[in-house]
GROMACS .gro file of C-alpha atoms in nm:
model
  350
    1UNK     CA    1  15.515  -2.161   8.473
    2UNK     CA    2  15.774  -2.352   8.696
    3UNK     CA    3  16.101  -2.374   8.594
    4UNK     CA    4  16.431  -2.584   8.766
    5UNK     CA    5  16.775  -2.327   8.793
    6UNK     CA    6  17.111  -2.395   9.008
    7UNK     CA    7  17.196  -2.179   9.285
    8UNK     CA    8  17.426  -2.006   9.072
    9UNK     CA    9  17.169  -1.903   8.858
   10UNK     CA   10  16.957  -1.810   9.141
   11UNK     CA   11  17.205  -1.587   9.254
   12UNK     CA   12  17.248  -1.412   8.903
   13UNK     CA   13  16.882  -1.365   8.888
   14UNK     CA   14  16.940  -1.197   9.325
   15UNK     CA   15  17.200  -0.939   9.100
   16UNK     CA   16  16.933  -0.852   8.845
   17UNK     CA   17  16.634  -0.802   9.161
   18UNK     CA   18  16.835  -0.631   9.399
   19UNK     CA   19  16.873  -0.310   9.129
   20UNK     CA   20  16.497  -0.301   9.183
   21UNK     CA   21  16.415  -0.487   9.481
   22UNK     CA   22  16.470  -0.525   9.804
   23UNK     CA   23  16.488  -0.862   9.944
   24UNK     CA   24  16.461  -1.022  10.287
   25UNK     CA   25  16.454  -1.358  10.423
   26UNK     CA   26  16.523  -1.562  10.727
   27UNK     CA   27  16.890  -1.548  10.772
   28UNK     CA   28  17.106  -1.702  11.090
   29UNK     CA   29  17.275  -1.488  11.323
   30UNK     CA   30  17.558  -1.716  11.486
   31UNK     CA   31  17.584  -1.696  11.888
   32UNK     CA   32  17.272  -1.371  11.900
   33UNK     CA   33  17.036  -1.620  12.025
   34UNK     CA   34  16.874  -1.559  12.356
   35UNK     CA   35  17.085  -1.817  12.533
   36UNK     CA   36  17.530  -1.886  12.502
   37UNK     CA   37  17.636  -2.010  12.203
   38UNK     CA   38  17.305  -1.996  12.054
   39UNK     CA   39  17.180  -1.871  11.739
   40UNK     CA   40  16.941  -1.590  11.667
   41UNK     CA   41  16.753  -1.644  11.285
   42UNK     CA   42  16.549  -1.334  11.221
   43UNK     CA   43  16.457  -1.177  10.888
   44UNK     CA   44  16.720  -0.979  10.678
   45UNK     CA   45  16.816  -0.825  10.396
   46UNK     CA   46  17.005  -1.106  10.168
   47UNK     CA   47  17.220  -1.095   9.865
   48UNK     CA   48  17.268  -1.484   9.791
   49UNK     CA   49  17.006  -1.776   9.823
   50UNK     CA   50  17.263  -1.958  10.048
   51UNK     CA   51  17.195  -1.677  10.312
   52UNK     CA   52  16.810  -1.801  10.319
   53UNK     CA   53  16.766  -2.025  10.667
   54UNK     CA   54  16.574  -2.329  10.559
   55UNK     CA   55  16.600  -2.519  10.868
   56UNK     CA   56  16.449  -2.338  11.125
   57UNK     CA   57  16.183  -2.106  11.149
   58UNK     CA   58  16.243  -1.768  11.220
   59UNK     CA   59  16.273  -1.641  11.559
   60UNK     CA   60  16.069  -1.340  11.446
   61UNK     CA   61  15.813  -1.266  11.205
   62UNK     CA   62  15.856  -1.099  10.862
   63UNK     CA   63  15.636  -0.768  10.992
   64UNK     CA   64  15.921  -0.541  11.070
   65UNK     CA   65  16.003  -0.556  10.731
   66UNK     CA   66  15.715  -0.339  10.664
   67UNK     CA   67  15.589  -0.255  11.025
   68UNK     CA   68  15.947  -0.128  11.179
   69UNK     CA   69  16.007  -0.192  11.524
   70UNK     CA   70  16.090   0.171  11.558
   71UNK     CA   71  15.960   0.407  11.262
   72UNK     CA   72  16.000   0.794  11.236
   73UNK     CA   73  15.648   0.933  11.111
   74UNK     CA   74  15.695   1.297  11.032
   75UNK     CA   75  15.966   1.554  11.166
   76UNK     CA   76  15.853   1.881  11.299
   77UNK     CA   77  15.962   2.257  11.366
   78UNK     CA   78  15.727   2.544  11.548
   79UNK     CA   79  15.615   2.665  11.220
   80UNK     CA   80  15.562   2.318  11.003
   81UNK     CA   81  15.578   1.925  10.990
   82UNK     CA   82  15.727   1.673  10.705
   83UNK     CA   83  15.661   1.343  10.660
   84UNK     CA   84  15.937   1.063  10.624
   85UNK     CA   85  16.024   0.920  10.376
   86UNK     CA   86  16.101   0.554  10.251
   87UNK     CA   87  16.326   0.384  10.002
   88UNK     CA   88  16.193   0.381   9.653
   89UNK     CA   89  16.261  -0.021   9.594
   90UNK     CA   90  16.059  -0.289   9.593
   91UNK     CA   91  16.028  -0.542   9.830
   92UNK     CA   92  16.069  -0.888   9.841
   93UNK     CA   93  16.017  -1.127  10.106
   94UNK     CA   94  16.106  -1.509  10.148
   95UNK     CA   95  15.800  -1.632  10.341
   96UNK     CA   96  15.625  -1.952  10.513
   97UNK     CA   97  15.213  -1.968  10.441
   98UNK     CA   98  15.164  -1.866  10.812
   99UNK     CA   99  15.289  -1.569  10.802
  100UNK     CA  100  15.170  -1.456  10.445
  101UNK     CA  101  14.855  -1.519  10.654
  102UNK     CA  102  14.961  -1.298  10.928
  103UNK     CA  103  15.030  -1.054  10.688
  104UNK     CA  104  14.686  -1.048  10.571
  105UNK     CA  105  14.554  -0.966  10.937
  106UNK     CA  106  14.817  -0.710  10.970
  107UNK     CA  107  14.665  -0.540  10.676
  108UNK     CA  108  14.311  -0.548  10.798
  109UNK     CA  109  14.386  -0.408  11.093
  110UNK     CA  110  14.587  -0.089  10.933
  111UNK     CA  111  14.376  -0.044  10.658
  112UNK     CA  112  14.042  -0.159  10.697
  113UNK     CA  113  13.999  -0.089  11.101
  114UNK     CA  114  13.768   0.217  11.172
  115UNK     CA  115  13.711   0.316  10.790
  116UNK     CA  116  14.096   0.481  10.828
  117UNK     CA  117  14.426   0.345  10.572
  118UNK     CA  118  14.743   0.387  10.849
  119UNK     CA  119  14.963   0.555  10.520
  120UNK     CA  120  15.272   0.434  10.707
  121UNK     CA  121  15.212   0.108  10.712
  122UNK     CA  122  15.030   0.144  10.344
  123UNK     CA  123  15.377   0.259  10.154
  124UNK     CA  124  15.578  -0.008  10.221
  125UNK     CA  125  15.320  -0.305  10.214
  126UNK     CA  126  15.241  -0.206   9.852
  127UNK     CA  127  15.583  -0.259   9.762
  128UNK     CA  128  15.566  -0.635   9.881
  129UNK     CA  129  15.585  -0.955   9.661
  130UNK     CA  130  15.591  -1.283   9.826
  131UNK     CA  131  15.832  -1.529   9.793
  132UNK     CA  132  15.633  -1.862   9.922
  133UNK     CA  133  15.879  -2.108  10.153
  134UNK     CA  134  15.745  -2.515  10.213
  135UNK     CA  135  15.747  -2.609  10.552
  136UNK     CA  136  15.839  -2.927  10.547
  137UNK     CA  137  15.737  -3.110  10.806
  138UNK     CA  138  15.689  -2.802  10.986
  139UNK     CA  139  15.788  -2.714  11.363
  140UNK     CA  140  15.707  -2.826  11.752
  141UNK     CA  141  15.539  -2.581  11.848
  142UNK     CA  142  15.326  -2.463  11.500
  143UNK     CA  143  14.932  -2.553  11.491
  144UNK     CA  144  14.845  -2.344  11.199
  145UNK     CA  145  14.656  -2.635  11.072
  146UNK     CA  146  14.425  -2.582  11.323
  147UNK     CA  147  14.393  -2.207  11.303
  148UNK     CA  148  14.333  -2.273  10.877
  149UNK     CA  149  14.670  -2.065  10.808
  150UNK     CA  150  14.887  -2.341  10.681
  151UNK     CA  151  14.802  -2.281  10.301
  152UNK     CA  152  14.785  -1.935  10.119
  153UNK     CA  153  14.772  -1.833   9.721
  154UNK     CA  154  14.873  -1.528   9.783
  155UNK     CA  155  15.231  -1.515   9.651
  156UNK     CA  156  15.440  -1.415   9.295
  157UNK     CA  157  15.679  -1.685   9.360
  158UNK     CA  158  15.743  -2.007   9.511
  159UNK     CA  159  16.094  -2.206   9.563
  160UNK     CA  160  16.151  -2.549   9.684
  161UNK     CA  161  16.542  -2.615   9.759
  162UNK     CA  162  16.761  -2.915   9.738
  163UNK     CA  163  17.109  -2.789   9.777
  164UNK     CA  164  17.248  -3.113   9.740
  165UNK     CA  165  17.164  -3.153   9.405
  166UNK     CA  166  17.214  -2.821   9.316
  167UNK     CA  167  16.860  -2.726   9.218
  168UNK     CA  168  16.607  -2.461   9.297
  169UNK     CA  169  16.256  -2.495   9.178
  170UNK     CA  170  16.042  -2.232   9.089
  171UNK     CA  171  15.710  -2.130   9.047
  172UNK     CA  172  15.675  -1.812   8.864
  173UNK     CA  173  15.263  -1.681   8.930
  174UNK     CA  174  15.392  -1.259   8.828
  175UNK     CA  175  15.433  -1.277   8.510
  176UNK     CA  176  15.708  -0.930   8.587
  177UNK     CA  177  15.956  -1.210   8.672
  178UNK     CA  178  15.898  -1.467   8.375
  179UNK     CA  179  16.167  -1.272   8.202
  180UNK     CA  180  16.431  -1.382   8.464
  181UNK     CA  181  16.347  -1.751   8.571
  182UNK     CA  182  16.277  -1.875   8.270
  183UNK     CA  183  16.683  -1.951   8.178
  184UNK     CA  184  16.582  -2.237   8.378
  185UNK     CA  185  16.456  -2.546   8.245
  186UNK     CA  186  16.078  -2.600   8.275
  187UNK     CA  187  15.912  -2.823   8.483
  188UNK     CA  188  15.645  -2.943   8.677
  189UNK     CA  189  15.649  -2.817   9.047
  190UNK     CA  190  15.352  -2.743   9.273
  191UNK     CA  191  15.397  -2.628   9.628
  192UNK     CA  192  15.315  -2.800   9.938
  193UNK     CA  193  15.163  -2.739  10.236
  194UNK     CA  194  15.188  -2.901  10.586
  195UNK     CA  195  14.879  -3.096  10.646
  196UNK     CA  196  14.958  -3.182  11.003
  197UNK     CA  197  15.053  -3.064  11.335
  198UNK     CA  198  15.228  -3.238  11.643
  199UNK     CA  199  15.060  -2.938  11.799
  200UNK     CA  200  14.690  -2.927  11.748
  201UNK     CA  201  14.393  -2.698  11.888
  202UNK     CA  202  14.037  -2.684  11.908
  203UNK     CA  203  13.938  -2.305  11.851
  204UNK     CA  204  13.673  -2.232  12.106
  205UNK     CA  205  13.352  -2.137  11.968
  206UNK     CA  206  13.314  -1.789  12.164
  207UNK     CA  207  12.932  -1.624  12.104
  208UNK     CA  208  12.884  -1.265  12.212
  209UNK     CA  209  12.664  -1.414  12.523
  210UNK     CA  210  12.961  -1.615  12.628
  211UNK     CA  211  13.195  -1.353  12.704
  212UNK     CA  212  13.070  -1.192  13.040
  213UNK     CA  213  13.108  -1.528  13.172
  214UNK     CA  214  13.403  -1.613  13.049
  215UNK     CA  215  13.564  -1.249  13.175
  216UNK     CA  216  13.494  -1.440  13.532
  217UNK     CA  217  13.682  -1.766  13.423
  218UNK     CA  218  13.951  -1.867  13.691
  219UNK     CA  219  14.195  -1.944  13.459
  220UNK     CA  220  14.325  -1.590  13.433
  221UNK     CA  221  14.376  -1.577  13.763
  222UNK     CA  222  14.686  -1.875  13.717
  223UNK     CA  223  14.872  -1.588  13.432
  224UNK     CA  224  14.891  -1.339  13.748
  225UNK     CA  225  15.173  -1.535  13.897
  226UNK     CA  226  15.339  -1.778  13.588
  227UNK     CA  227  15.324  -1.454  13.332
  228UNK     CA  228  15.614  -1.196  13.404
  229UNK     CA  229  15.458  -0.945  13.160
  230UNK     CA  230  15.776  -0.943  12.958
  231UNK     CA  231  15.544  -0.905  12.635
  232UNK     CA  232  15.837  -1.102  12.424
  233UNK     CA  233  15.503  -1.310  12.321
  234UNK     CA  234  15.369  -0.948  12.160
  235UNK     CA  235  15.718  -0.897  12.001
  236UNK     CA  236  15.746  -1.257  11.808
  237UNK     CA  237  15.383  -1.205  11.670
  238UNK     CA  238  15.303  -1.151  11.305
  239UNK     CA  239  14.963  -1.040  11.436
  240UNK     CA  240  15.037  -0.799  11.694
  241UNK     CA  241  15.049  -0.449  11.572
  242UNK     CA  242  14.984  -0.247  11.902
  243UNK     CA  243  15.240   0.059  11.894
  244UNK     CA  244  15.335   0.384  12.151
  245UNK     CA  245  15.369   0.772  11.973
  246UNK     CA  246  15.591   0.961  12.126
  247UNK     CA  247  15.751   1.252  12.014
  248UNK     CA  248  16.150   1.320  12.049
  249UNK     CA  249  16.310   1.685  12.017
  250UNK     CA  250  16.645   1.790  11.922
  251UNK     CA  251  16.652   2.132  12.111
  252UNK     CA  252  16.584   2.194  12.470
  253UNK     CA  253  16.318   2.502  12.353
  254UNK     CA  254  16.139   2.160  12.258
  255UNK     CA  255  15.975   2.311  11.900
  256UNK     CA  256  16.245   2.087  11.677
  257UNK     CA  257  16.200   1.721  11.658
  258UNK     CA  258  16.021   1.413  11.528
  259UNK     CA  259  15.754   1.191  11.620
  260UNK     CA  260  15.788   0.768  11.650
  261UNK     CA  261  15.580   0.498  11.727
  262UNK     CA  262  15.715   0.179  11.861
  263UNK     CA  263  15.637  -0.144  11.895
  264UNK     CA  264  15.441  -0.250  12.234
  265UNK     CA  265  15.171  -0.486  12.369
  266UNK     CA  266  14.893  -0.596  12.588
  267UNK     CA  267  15.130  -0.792  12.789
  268UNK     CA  268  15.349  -0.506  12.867
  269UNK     CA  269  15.342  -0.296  13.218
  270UNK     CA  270  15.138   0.039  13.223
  271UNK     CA  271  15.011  -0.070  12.828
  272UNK     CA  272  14.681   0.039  12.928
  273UNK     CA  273  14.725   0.347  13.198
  274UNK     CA  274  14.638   0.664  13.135
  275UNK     CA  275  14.617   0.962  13.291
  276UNK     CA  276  14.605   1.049  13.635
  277UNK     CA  277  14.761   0.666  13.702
  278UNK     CA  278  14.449   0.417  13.621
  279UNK     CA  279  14.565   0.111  13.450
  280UNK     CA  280  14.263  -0.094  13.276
  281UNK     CA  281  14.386  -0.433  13.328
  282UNK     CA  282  14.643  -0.384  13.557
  283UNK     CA  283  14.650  -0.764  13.637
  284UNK     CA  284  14.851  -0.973  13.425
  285UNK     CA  285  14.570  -1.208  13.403
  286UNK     CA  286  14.347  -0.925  13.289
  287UNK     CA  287  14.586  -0.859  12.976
  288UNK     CA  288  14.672  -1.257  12.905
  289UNK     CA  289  14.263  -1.282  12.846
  290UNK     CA  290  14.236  -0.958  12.623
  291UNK     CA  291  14.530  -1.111  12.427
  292UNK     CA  292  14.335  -1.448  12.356
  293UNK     CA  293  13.959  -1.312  12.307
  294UNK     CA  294  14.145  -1.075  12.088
  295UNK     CA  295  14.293  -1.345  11.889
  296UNK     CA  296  14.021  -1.564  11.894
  297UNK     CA  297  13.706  -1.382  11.908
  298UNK     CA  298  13.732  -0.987  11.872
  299UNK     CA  299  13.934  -0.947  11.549
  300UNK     CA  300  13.665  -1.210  11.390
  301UNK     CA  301  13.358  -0.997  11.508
  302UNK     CA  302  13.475  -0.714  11.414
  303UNK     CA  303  13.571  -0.783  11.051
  304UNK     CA  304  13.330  -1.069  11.024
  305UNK     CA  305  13.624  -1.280  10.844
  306UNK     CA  306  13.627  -1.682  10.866
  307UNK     CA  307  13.997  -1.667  11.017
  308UNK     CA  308  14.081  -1.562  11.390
  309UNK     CA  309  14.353  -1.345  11.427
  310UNK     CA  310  14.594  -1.596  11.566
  311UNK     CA  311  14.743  -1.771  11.300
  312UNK     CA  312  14.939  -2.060  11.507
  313UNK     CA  313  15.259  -1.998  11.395
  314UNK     CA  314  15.358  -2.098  11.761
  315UNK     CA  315  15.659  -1.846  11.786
  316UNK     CA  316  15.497  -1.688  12.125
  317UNK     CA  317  15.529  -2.062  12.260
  318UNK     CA  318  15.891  -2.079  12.195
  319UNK     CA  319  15.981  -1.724  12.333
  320UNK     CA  320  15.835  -1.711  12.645
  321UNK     CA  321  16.054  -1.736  12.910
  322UNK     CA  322  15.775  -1.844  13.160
  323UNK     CA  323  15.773  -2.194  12.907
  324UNK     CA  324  15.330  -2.051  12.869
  325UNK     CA  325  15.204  -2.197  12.570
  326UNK     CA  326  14.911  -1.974  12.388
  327UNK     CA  327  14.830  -2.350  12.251
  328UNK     CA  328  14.726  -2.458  12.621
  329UNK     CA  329  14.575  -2.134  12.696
  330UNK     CA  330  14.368  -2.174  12.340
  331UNK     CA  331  14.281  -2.549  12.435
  332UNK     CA  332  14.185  -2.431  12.837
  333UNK     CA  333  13.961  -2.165  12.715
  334UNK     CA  334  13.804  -2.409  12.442
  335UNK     CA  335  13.703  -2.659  12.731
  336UNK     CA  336  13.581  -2.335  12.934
  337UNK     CA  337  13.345  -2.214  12.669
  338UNK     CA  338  13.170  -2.559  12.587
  339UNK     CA  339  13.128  -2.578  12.993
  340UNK     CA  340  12.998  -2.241  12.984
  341UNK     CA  341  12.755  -2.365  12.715
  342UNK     CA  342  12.630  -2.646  12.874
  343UNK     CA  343  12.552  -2.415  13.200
  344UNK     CA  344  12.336  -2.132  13.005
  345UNK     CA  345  12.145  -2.501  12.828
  346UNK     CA  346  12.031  -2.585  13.156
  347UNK     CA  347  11.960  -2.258  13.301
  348UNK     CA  348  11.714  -2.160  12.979
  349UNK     CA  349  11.583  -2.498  13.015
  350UNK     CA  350  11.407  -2.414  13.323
   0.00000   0.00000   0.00000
């Protein structure tokens, strides 16, 4: 059922959720941004609909809401260990079809990768309903048409907001919230969904006999200089969910403490050394072509699924302080493959 309610109903219907709920949303941060007198918009915890940023996209992704940037796993003594704990609310979160589809990669990766549920990440993303937010015509930088994320089911509500004329349509799928939308009138309200890009891709068709040869493409080489390793790409990404354990005492004896695990990336410096100082791809050009053939080709392999792990939300474009756009790298590594191609066609022909 849909059904058409003011913001001040809206809000009444906030008061009733928030006893139960938790609910986050893209909310502006005046002068935070990364630049003076800029802005930062990053997801929140809200209390009124007007606190939901329409306008612009959010800086970051929705996945700290449920993936912290810094989370405490278990506390320890000498003689025993606890886990943490978490809040026992619900959670609600006000999100764009891209990243409902991030989500969903997030979620194979920490509970279907290796045969092993990651229970940290498992408690709070069964708490989750999805609020879905239009797009409008979407952003710049987005090409989630062309990675097949621009359009999702997978919500319990959807809103579409005109604030001038005081309305707020809703689409009510979870039948747990009929009870509280419908004080609204009913109507007739179907969400929609960006058809079209100013940023489009071609998503290079990658086979296992491809990828020797394209471990020897040039075109890493270019990332060793332009790319400062920063890994702000990594941070921005509803997809990434690389972290580091360490563990952080209270006493100098060392046996009281906790452990962590924070957020890091393949971008990042000494990501991939070990021990006695050997660093796996120590070139930055090494790392910028795991992060694509991860996005594009492993995470599909591995869990045979007919999305790549990028889901074009574009957000790594508009962070990196370098101006490198994964777009080009996608399209570069597309015209690299069907090259690639056409050279094994001609040597098996002979």
């Amino acid at each position: 059922m849909s059904y058409c309610l003011s913001y001040e109903q809206v809000d009444d219907i906030f008061l009733q959720l928030r006893k139960s709920y938790k609910i986050y949303a893209p909310k502006r941060f005046p002068k935070k941004g990364r630049y003076s007198d800029t802005d930062l918009v990053r997801y929140d915890e809200i209390k009124s609909v007007s606190e939901i940023e329409l306008e612009h996209r959010g800086d970051y992704s929705p996945k700290e809401v449920i993936y912290p940037i810094n989370q405490t796993l278990f506390y320890f003594t000498e003689d025993e260990y606890r886990e943490s704990k978490v809040h026992n609310k619900g959670i609600i979160i006000f999100a764009r079809p891209c990243d409902i589809n991030g989500i969903k990669r997030l979620d194979k990766i920490f509970l279907e990768n290796g045969g092993h549920e990651d229970v940290y990440y498992k408690r709070l993303r069964e708490k989750v309903k999805f609020v879905l937010l239009e797009c409008g015509g979407g952003w710049e930088s987005c090409f989630c048409c062309s990675m097949g994320a621009n359009k999702t089911d997978d919500y319990q509500l959807a809103m579409r907001f005109n604030k001038e004329a005081d309305k707020i349509l809703v689409e009510v799928k979870d039948e747990s919230f009929e009870n509280l939308f419908n004080i609204g009138k009913t109507c007739e309200f179907t969400p929609e969904f960006v058809t079209e890009n100013k940023t489009t891709v071609t998503i290079p068709d990658i086979t296992p006999e491809l990828v020797p040869e394209i471990y020897k493409l040039s075109m890493w080489d270019e990332y060793n200089s332009r790319c400062v390793g920063c890994g702000a790409c990594n941070a921005v990404c509803i997809t990434c969910s690389c972290f580091n354990t360490t563990d952080t005492t209270y006493t100098q004896n060392s046996k009281i403490g906790e452990r962590r695990r924070t957020w890091t990336g393949c971008l990042n410096d000494k990501f991939t050394t070990v021990a006695g100082g050997h660093a796996f791809r120590d070139k930055i050009g090494d790392r910028m072509r795991f992060k694509a053939l991860h996005k594009l080709y492993d995470y599909k392999q591995r869990f045979k699924t007919d999305g790549h792990m990028c889901v074009g939300c574009g957000r790594c474009d508009d962070v990196c302080p370098q101006y490198i756009a994964f777009s080009h790298t996608i399209k570069k590594l597309h015209d690299a493959a069907e090259q690639l191609k056409d050279q094994l066609i001609k040597v098996k022909s002979f």
